[in-house]
Amino acid sequence: MAELESLEFGKSDFILLDEVTMEQFMENLKLRFEKGRIYTFIGEVVVSVNPYQHMDIYGKDSIEAYRGRELYENPPHLFSVSDAAYKAMKRRAKDTCIVISGESGAGKTEASKYIMQYIAAITNPALREEVESVKHVLLKSTCVLEAFGNAKTNRNDNSSRFGKYMDINFNFNGDPTGGHINNYLLEKSRVVQQQPGERNFHSFYQTSNNDRSSHKAVLHALQVIGFTEEEIHSIYETLAAILLLGNLEFVCDGESVSLSEPLALTEISALTQTDPECVRTSLLYRTVATGGGDVIQKEHSQQDACFGRDAFAKALYERLFAWIVGRINSVIEVKNYNPVLHGKNTVIGVLDIYGFEIFDNNSFEQFCINYCNEKLQHLFIELILQQEQEEYEREGIVWEHVDYVDNQIIVDLVEQPHKGIISVLDEACLTVGNVTDTVLLQSLDQKLSQHPHYSSRKLNPSDKSLEFQKHFRIQHYAGDVTYCIDGFLDKNKDLLFQDFKRLMFSSCNGVLRQMWPDGQTSITEVTKRPQTAATLFKNSIVALVQKLACKEPYYVRCIKPNELKSPVLFDDARCRHQVAYLGLLENVMVRRAGFAYRQPYERFLQRYKMTCEYTWPNHLMPTDQEAVRAIVSQHGFDADVDYGRSKLFVRSPRSLFSLEQERNQLIPILVLFLQKVWRGALARMRCRRMRAIYCIMRCYKRYKVKAHFWEVERRFANVRNMADYGRSVQWPEPPAALCRFHRNTVNLYKRWWARQMVKNIPPSDMLEVRAKVAAYSALSGERKDWGVRRAWERDYLSNTCSSFVQVSKELRNKDDFSRVLFSGFCRKINRFNKSTDRALLITDKCVYKLEPKKQFKVLKRTPLQTVTGLSVTSGADQLVALHCSSQDDVLLCLQRGLLSPNQDRVGELVGSLIFSHFSCEEEETFIHEQRLQQSTSRRHITEPDRGRQPAAEGSPKCGSGAK
């Protein structure tokens, strides 16, 4: 790891510290946190510091970088320990577990999610459907459990208020086949009461507008897992019923107690599908069986009614959460497993449990949580020492004992039979009579007065931080915690009136009935006294520890850097306290007591063989151990190592650093040499490949060119004899090398085809044809109908009005124009949107606006050279705008012919103006050329036409909105 992260980031493994002191440990931890390195190793233990910000180190690239790699091959990461646990499970068919510990807000929940994400990503490469289904359920279960089991606290916005241990089952291929979830001590008291600044469970806020996106995610997760619509509906009906229970208030009028909100009672009854009167009776009365078998109803006092309501709300939520966990287990459990057919079933366990808690007011829940952490810390110490001893014995190394703080005395203080706090608490709960929390505290003081880790104000009168008859203190491994005795007895009894159990079992909702199976017990039936909450929790934790002890453990120790959730603040005193009570310094000492570093000979040789001339590039010695001895001897630290049966053990990190230093100096040289050799090999391979490619390309290109010519010749061989001269023949797709040649060939063919079409047109019609071509180039695609299919008369006024002929002659004599380009009736439109009848005359010299009602009097004469453009619309109207450079534009609407009301003259006007650059002499010359070409065309019919382009191709264009 040393070469993967330079020293500017600190030591990536705490066992490589020069001196194992708290100061050096904290200095290295702080440096790595400030440099963005939140993970550090202690051997195979990962120390994680909560970064309080998003870090881009968990994507697909990171997963691939750690997949199948050894711990020392990559920088410290959660994926390292996840992959190590997976490889141990798969290679050695051994059950493993990953224990995530730390105080609230240290990042345990996020760490468990990333571990699950990694395991899901590296398994099932074949994408088998049934395995993918199991993976999806396992991942989605985390989302559901967070919604119903996590809450916002003053220390953590997503604090787990329950303990979770998940077993993931794998088949012999290493693919997940199922799993099982155990939950521990849900903090149900949060349902009815939270500390200032904290919130209830997330699920209550997701049902309103506060967190809609999370609510949708939970609904989707429930559907993926396999919850039915009826079950999902029942879940949220139960949540709504709990919320309404909180709105119930009890009013005392003398001796009787009544409900102040009858409407809420009706709504609760509807949501739980129970009888409203039964709900009211359960809230206000308690059914009691007498010794003679009689059943009586005892009315609650106001205090008892409030207690029963709160207990009912807490029990509803606790049973709902337990049912959800059980429902998930029923989906993910391994089904139809046969060891003979399917091979050994191995397990990876992931433990995400609440961290050590010290609040301003610590009650029964904190007592249980901290007891759990004491048990896990004791297990951590035992397993770490045990693993060290086993490895040294297996390798034949002498073990040097290290003193460490054993918290067994604190564990015994809590759980020891007849003397521990739980035993005293249970005894008080079983005692007949008026036993209060104060009496319980007196009993604890009496029985534990000589215990060094227990104290109270009575036992230590000088400690004024403790109150008489209220507080007691336990010196936990993580620090002193003061507990308030109030509520210990009630929470340990976990009393819930039987009336509520029978009420829920009588519900018409099948899901609710499943949650309350004990409600079917008759009131007169004698049952065994149930175990207390503390005893149940102790038994579950003992079972958990036994389950963990039989697996190969991997640890993630989470540290909270500050209380402000800041990504840059490192509270030295706060972190120092966590390092101390987590026993991290002792862990480093244990790892270094014998040897700080150990590695199999094969891997050590693979890593450092380049530092010795006898082992590079490959050694010729009998065994790898002999080769390793040669490396060690050459560097002169024989006294600092010991040789095991399969591993080399190095005592001092300095020896390892000297090897790493020399290796780092040699690596660039070796890399350059390997790059040179490899680049040369790549260049030669690339050269040979390119030569072969170019040879193939040349041959193929020649073939494609010839094939294209052959295909064109085949398709167009007989076009001269076809009616359409080959217009219907489809051109073959040319190869890329012939694209330009193909375009030229197509253009030549089009010109030849056009010549065949044009040569049959009479010369007298060619001017009209050229004008239509010019109009087509301007209006094609812009105007649907522009008169292309009719004959263009141009001078419509002379053809329809005999009086205009004389006017036209006078204007010809006066203005000396050669020909009339266009004439016709129109309507002039002025700027005020008023229109009047006018006549339009366009000659090769001027544009005239005439008054038809006054013998075609000239109203306006505009030289044609001043006309700069023409605009028409794309619709069926005849609206035209003439743009002039010397005066205002002319806006007019052409009138359709009287005999042809559908006649469109816009195209004729456009074509005439575009073609107006022809002079009379040019027109006569053009007609003469057409006649000459027509008379000689028969002699050149077999030759492609190489004449000039039609004049319309060079004509100015105009169109819809064009100027």
PDB file of C-alpha atoms in Angstrom, residues 12 16 21 81 137 260 356 363 483 518 536 700 726 743 854 877 914:
ATOM      1  CA  SER A  12      -2.355   3.909   5.186  1.00  0.00           C
ATOM      2  CA  LEU A  16       3.277   1.007  10.132  1.00  0.00           C
ATOM      3  CA  THR A  21       1.409   6.297  20.771  1.00  0.00           C
ATOM      4  CA  VAL A  81     -12.661  -5.707   3.675  1.00  0.00           C
ATOM      5  CA  VAL A 137     -34.649  -7.937  -2.573  1.00  0.00           C
ATOM      6  CA  SER A 260     -62.550  14.040  24.382  1.00  0.00           C
ATOM      7  CA  PHE A 356     -22.403   3.516  22.073  1.00  0.00           C
ATOM      8  CA  SER A 363     -32.659   5.670  30.188  1.00  0.00           C
ATOM      9  CA  TYR A 483     -28.450   6.578  33.868  1.00  0.00           C
ATOM     10  CA  ASP A 518     -51.275 -13.917  21.306  1.00  0.00           C
ATOM     11  CA  LEU A 536     -35.131 -11.006  26.068  1.00  0.00           C
ATOM     12  CA  TYR A 700     -11.350  -4.592 -51.856  1.00  0.00           C
ATOM     13  CA  GLY A 726     -33.938   5.547 -68.030  1.00  0.00           C
ATOM     14  CA  ARG A 743     -22.305  12.679 -58.454  1.00  0.00           C
ATOM     15  CA  LYS A 854     -59.777  56.419 -66.290  1.00  0.00           C
ATOM     16  CA  ASP A 877     -53.664  34.226 -52.148  1.00  0.00           C
ATOM     17  CA  ILE A 914     -36.428  36.750 -63.137  1.00  0.00           C
TER      18      ILE A 914
END
